[in-house]
mmCIF file of C-alpha atoms in Angstrom:
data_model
loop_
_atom_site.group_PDB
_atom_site.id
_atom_site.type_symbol
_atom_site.label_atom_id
_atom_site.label_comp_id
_atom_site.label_asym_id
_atom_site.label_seq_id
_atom_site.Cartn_x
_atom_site.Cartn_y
_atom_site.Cartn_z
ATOM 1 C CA UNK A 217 42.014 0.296 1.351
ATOM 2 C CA UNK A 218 44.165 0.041 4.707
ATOM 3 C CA UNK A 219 43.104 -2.171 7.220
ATOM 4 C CA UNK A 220 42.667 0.799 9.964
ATOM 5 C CA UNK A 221 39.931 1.995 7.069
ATOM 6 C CA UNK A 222 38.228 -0.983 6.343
ATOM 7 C CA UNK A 223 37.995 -1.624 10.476
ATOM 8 C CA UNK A 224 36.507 1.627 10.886
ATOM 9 C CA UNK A 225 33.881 1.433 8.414
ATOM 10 C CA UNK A 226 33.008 -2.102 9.608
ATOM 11 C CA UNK A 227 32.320 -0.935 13.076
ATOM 12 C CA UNK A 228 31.382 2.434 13.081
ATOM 13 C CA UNK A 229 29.736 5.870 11.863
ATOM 14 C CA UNK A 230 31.102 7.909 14.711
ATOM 15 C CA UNK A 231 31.404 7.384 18.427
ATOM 16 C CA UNK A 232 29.920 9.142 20.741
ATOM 17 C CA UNK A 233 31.759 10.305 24.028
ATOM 18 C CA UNK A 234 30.628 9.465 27.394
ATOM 19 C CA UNK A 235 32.733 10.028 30.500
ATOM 20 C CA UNK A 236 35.515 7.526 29.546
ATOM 21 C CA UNK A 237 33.839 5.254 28.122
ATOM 22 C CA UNK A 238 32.674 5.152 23.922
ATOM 23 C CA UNK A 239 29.149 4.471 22.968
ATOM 24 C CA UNK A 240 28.596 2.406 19.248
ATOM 25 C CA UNK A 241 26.076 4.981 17.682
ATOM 26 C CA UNK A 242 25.313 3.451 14.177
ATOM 27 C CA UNK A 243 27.142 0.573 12.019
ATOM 28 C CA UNK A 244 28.063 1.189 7.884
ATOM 29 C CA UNK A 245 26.794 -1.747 6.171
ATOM 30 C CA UNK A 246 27.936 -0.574 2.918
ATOM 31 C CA UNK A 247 29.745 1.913 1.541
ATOM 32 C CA UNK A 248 28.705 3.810 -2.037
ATOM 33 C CA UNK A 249 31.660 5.808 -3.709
ATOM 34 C CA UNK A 250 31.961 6.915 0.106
ATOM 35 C CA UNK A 251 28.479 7.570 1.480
ATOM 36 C CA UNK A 252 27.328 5.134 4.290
ATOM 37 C CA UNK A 253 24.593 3.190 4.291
ATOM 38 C CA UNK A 254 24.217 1.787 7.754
ATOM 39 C CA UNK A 255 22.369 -0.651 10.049
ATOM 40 C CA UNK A 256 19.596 2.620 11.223
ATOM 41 C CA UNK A 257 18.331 3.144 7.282
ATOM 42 C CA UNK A 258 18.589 -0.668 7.221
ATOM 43 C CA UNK A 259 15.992 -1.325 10.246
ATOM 44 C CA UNK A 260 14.222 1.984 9.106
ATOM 45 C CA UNK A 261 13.265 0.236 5.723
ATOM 46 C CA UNK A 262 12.381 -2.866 7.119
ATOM 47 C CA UNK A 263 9.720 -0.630 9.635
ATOM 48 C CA UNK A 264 8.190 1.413 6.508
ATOM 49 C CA UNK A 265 7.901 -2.091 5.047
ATOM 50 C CA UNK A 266 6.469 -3.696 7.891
ATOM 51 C CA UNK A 267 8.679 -6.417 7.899
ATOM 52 C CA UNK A 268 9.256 -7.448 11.398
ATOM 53 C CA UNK A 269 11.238 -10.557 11.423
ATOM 54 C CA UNK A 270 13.250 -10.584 7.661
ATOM 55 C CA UNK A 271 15.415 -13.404 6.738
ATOM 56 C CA UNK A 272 19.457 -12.528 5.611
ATOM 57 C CA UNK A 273 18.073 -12.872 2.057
ATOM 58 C CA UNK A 274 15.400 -10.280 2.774
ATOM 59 C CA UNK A 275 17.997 -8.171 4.065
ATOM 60 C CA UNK A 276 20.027 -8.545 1.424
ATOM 61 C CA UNK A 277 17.406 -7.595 -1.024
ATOM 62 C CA UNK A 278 17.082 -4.473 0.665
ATOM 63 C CA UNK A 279 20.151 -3.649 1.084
ATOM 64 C CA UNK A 280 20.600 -4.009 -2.863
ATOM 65 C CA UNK A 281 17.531 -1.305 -2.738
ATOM 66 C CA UNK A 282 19.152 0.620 -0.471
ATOM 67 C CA UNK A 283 22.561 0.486 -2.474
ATOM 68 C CA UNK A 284 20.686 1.448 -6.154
ATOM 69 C CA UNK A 285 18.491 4.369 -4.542
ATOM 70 C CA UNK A 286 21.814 5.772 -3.294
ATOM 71 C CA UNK A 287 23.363 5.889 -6.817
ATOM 72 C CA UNK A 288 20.842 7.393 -8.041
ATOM 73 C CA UNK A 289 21.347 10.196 -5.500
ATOM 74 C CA UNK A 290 23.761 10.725 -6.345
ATOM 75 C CA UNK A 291 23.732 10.979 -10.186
ATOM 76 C CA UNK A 292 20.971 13.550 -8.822
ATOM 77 C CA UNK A 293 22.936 15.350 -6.610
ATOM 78 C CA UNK A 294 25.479 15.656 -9.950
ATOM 79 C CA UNK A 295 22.945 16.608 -12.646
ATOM 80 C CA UNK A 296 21.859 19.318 -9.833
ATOM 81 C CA UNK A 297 18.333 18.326 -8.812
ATOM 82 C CA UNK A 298 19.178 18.636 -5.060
ATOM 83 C CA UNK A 299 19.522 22.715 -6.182
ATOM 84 C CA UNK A 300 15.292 22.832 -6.503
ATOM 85 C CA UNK A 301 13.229 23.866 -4.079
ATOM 86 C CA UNK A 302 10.808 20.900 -2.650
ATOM 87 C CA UNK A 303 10.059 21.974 0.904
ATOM 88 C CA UNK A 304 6.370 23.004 -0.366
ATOM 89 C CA UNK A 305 5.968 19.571 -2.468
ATOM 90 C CA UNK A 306 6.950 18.001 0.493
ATOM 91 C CA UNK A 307 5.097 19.895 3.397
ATOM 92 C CA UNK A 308 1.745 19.070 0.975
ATOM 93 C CA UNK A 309 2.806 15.586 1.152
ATOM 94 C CA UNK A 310 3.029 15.419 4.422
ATOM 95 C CA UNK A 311 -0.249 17.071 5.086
ATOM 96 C CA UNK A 312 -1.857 15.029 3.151
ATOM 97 C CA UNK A 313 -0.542 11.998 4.880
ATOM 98 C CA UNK A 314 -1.770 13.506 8.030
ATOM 99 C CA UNK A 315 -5.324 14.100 6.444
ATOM 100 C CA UNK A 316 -5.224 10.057 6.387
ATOM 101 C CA UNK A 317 -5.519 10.182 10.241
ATOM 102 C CA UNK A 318 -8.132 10.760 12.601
ATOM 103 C CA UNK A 319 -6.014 13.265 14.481
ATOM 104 C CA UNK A 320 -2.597 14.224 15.116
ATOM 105 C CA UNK A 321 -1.735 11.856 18.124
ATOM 106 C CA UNK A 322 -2.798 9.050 15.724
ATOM 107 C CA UNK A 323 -0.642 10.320 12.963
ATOM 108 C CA UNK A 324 2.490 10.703 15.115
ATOM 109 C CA UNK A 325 1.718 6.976 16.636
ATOM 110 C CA UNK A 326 1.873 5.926 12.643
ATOM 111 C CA UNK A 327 5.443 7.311 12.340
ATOM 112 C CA UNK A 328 6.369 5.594 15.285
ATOM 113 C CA UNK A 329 5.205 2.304 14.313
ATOM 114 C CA UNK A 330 7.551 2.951 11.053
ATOM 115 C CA UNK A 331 10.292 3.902 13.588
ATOM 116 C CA UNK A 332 10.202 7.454 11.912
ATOM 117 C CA UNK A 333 10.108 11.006 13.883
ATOM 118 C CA UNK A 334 8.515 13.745 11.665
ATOM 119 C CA UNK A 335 12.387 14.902 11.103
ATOM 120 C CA UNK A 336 12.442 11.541 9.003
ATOM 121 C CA UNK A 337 9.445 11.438 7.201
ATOM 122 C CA UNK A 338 10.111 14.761 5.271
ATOM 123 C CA UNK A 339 14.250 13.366 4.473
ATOM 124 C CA UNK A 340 12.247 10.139 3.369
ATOM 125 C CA UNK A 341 9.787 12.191 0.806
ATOM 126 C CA UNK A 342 11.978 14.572 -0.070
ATOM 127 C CA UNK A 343 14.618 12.320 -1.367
ATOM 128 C CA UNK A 344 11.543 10.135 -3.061
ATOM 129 C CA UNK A 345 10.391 13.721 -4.687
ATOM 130 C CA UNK A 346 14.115 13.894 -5.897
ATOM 131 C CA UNK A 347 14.806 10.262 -6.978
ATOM 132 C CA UNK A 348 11.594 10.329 -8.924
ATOM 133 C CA UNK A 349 12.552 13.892 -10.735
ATOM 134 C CA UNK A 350 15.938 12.102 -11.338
ATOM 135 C CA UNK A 351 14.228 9.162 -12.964
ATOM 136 C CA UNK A 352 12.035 11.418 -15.154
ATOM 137 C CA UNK A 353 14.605 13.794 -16.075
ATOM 138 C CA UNK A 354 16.943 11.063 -16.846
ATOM 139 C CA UNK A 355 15.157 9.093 -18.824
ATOM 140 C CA UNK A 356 11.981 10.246 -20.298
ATOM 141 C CA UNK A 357 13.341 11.947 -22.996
ATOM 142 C CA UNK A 358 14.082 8.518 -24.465
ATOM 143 C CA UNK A 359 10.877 7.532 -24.261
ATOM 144 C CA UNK A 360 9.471 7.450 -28.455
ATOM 145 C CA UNK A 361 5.821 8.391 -27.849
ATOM 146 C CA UNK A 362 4.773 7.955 -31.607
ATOM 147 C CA UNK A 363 5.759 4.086 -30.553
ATOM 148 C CA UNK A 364 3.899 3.826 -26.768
ATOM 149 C CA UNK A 365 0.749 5.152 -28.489
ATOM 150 C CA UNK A 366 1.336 2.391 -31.736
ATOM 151 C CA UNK A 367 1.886 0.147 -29.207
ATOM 152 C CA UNK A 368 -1.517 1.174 -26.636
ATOM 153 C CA UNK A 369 -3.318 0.111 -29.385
ATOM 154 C CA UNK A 370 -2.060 -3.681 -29.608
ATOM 155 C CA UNK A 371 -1.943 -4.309 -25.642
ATOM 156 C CA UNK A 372 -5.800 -2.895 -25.596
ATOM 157 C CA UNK A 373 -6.671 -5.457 -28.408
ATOM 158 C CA UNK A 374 -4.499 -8.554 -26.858
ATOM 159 C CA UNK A 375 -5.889 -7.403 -23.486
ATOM 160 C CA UNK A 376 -9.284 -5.760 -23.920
ATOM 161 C CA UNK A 377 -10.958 -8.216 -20.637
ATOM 162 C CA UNK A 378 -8.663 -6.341 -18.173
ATOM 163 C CA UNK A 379 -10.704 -3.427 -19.367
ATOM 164 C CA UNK A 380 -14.098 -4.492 -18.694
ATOM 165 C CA UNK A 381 -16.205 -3.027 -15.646
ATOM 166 C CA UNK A 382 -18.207 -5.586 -14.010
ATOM 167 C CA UNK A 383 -21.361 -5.252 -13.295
ATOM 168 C CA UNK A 384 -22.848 -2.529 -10.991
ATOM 169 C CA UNK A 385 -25.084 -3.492 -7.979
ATOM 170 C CA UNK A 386 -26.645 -0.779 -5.605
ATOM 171 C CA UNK A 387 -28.551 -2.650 -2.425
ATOM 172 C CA UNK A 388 -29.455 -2.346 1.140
ATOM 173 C CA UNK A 389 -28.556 -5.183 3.841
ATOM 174 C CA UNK A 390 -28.799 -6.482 6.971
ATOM 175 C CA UNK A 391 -25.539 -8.705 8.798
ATOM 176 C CA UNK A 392 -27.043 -10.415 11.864
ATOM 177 C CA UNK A 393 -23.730 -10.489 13.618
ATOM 178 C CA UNK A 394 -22.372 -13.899 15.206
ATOM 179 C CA UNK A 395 -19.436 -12.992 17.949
ATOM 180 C CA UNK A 396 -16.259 -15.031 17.634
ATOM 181 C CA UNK A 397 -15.959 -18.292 19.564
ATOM 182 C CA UNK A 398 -19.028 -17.870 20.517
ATOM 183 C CA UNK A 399 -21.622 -21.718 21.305
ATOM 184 C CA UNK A 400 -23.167 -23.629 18.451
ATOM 185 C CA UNK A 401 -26.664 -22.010 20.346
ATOM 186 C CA UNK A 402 -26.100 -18.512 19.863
ATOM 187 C CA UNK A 403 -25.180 -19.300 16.388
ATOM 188 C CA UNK A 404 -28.336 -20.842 16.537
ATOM 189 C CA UNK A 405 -30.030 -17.866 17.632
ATOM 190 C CA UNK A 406 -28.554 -15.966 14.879
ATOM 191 C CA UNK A 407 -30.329 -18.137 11.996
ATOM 192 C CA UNK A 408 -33.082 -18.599 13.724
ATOM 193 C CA UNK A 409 -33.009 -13.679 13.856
ATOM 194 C CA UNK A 410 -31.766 -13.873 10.633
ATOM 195 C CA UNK A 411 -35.019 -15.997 8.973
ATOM 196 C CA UNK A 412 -37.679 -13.571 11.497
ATOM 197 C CA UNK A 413 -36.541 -10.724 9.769
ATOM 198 C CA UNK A 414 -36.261 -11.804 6.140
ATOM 199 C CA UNK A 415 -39.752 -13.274 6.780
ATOM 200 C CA UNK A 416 -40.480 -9.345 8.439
ATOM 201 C CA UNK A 417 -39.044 -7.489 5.378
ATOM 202 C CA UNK A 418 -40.927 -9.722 3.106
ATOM 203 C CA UNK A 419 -44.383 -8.681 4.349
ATOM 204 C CA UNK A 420 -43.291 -5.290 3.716
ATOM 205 C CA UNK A 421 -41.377 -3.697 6.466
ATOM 206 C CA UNK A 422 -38.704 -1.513 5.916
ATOM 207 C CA UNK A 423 -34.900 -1.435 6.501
ATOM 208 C CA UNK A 424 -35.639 1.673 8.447
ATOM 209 C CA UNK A 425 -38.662 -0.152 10.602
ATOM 210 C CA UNK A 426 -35.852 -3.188 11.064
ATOM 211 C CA UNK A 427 -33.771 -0.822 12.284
ATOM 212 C CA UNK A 428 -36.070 1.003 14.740
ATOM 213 C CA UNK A 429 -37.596 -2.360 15.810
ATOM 214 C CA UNK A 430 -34.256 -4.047 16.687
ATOM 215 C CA UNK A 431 -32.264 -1.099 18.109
ATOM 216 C CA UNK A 432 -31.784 -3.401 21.471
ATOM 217 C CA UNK A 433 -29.470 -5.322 19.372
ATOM 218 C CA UNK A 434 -27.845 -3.036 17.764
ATOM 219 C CA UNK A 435 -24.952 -2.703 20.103
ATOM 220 C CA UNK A 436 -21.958 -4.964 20.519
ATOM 221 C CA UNK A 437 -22.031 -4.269 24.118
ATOM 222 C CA UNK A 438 -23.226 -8.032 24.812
ATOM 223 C CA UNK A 439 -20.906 -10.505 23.082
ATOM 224 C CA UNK A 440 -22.812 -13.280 24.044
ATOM 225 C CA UNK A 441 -25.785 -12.542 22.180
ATOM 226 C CA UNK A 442 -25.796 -11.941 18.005
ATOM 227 C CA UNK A 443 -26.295 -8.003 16.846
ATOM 228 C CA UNK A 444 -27.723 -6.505 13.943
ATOM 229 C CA UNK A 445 -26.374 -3.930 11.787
ATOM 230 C CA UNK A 446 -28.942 -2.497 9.658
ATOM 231 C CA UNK A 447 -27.510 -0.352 6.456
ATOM 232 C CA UNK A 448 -30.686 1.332 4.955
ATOM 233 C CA UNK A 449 -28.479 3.432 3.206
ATOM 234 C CA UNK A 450 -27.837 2.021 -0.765
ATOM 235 C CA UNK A 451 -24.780 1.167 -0.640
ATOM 236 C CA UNK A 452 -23.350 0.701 -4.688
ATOM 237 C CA UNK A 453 -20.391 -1.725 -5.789
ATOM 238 C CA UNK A 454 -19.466 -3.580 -8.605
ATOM 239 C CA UNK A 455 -19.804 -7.195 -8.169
ATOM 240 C CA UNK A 456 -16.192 -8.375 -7.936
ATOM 241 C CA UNK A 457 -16.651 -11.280 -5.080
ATOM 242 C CA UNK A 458 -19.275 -14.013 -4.904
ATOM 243 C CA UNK A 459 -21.252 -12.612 -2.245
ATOM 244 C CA UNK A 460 -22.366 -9.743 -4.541
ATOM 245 C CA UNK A 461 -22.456 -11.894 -7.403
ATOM 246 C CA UNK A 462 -25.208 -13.184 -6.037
ATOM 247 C CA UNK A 463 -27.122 -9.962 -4.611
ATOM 248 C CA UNK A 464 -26.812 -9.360 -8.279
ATOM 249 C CA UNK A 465 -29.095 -12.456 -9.041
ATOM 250 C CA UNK A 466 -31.873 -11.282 -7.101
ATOM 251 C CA UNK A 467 -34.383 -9.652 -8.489
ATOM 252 C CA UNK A 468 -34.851 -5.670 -8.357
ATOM 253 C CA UNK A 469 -36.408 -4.861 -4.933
ATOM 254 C CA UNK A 470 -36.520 -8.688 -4.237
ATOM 255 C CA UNK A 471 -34.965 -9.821 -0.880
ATOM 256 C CA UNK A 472 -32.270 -12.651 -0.142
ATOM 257 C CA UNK A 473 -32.826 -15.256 1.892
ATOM 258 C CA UNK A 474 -30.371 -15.032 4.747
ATOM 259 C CA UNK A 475 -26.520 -16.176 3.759
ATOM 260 C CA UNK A 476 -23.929 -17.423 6.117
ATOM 261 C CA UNK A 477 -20.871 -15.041 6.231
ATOM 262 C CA UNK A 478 -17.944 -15.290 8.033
ATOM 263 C CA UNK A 479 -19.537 -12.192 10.461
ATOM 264 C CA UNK A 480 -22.831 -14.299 10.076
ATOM 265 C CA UNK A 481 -25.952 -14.097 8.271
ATOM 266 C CA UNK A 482 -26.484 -11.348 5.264
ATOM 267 C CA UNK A 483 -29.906 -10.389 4.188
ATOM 268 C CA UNK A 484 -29.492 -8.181 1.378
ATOM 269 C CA UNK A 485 -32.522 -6.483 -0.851
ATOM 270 C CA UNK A 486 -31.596 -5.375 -4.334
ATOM 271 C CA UNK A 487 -32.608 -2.048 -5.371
ATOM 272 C CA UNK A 488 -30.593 -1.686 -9.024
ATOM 273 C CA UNK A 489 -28.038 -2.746 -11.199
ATOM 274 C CA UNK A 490 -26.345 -2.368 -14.199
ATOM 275 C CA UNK A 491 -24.422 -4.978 -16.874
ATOM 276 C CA UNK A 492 -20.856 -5.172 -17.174
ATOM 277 C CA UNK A 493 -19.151 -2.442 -19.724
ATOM 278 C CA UNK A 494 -16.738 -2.735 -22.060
ATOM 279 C CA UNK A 495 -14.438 0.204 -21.713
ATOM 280 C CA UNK A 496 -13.394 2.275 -25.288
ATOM 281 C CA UNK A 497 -9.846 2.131 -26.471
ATOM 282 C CA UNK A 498 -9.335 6.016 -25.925
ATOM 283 C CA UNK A 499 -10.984 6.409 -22.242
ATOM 284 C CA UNK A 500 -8.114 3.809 -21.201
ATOM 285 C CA UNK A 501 -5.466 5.212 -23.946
ATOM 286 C CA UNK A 502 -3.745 7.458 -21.502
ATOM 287 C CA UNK A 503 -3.718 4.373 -18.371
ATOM 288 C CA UNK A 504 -2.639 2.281 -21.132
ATOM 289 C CA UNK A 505 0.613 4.360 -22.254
ATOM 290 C CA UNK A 506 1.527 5.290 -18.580
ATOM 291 C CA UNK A 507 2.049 1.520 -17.777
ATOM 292 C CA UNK A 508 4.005 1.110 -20.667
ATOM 293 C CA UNK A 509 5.671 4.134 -20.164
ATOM 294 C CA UNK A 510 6.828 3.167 -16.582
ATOM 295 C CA UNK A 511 7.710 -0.174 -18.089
ATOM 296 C CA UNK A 512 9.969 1.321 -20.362
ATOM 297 C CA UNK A 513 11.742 3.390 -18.077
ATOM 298 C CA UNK A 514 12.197 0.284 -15.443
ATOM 299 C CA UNK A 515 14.191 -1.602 -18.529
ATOM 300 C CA UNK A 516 15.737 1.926 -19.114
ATOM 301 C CA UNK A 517 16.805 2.434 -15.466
ATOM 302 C CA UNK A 518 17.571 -1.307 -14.892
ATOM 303 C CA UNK A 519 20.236 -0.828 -17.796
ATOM 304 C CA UNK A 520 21.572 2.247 -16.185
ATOM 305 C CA UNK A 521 22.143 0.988 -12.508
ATOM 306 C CA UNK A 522 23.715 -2.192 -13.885
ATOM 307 C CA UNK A 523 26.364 0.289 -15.679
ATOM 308 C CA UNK A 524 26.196 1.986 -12.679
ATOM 309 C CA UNK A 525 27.443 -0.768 -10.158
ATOM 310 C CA UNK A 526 30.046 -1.572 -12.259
ATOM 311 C CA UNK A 527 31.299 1.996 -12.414
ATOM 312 C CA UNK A 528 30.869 2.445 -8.865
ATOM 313 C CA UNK A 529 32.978 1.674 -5.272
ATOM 314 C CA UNK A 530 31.013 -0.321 -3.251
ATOM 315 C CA UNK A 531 32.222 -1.851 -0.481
ATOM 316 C CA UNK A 532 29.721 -4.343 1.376
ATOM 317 C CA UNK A 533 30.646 -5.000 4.859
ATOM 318 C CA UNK A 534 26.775 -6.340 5.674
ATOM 319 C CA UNK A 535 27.707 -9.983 6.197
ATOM 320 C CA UNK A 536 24.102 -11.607 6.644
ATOM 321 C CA UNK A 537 25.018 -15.137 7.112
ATOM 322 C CA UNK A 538 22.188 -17.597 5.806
ATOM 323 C CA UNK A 539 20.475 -20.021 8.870
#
């Protein structure tokens, strides 16, 4: 490579004319058999990662990311993929990202959080859609499924506990709410709510009449002063922390006594539950073989982009110096 090439590529992308003067637009970081990756997709990845303040090695890493995805776009773009048509995978995609926000103001303020116009977000998807149909194409055909399915059957046996449901818990409650840095007395307050109220709902008043009867404090207007939320609604969850570990010791219909949370004090009253559950080998068979399936094809794939690199020009000009 002559030195004029190797300068440009270290600087630049393109320039961008202004009057007489020349504005830096973008900086290659690598180049990959003579497609750029540059400083922009760089500090775009690090947004969609939410990494705000990354270390050279954690630049580095990504950049190695950054590096593999774009060979593998490129075997793509050689085996033909990029010839499909993807725009309605993609616009359903997108549309269903959007039906994750509350409205469309709150979905454009997510892309620009990731430092993404809407421009970017379908070149991001669409070359996931592609990379993905690359992956599959490429290497599920060497997949042996006579062998995943042999092999289902020994990780369920060495592994059955990671199949187990825990028990099942459906309950009402009560969180008499302490506001943060709030005095010693209102948390006093709070205990002294929170033990009124069991004492109320133990001689027979309802979640509903808790409600009703405390609907003064059910507003967080006041932050001096604890609240009460009041769900009357059975609410049902397996018991996977301590908290409802313990609502699962109470008896049916029986109420806690109140329990200090970090929000405050919990009264909860059980209204059902049901035992932990052993799951059969063939409603997990198929989750079982998918895992091992993607395992396989992350040895496969590892194999192939170490070949790859080897096989490839790639000329790193990133130079992340370590602090």
């Amino acid at each position: 490579m002559s030195f004029f090439r190797f300068y440009f590529l270290l600087l630049l992308v393109l320039y961008q004319a202004k009057s007489d003067e020349f504005i830096l637009i973008d900086r290659i970081l690598v180049d990959v058999n003579g497609h750029a990756i540059t400083l922009s997709a760089l500090e775009n990845e690090l947004a969609w990662r939410q990494i705000q303040q990354p270390t050279p090695i954690t630049k580095k890493k990504i950049i190695a990311d950054l590096i593999d995805q774009e060979i593998m776009f490129q075997a793509a773009d050689r085996s033909g993929i990029l010839l499909g048509r993807w725009d309605k995978k993609v616009a359903d995609e997108i549309q269903r990202l959007r039906g994750q926000h509350e409205s469309e103001k709150h979905f454009l303020d997510y892309l620009t959080s990731k430092q993404l116009t809407l421009t970017d977000l379908t070149d991001r998807i669409r070359r996931q859609f592609i990379l993905q149909s690359f992956i599959n194409r490429q290497f599920t055909n060497q997949i042996d499924t006579e062998k995943i399915s042999e092999a289902a059957k020994i990780y369920y046996q060495k592994n059955h506990l990671q199949f187990v449901l825990p028990a099942t818990i459906r309950f009402q409650y009560i969180l008499i709410n302490i506001p943060d840095s709030t005095s010693g007395k209102i948390a006093s307050q709070a205990q002294s709510l929170a033990q009124t109220i069991h004492q109320e709902l133990i001689n027979g008043k309802t979640f509903r009449q808790i409600s009703d009867q405390y609907k003064n404090k059910t507003s967080l207007s006041d932050e001096q002063q604890p609240t009460i939320k009041v769900i009357h609604e059975p609410q049902t969850r397996h018991t996977s922390t301590k908290l409802e570990i313990d609502i699962a010791k109470i008896d049916i219909s029986g109420i806690s006594q109140p329990k200090r949370t970090v929000d405050g004090y919990l009264i909860a009253k059980l209204l059902g539950k049901s035992p932990s559950y052993q799951q059969p080998f063939k409603s997990v068979k198929e989750q079982i073989e998918e895992k091992l399936i993607e395992q396989q094809i992350e040895i496969l794939l590892d194999d192939w982009l170490k070949s790859e690199r080897q096989n490839s020009s790639i000329q790193d000009f990133s130079q992340f110096e370590e602090r």
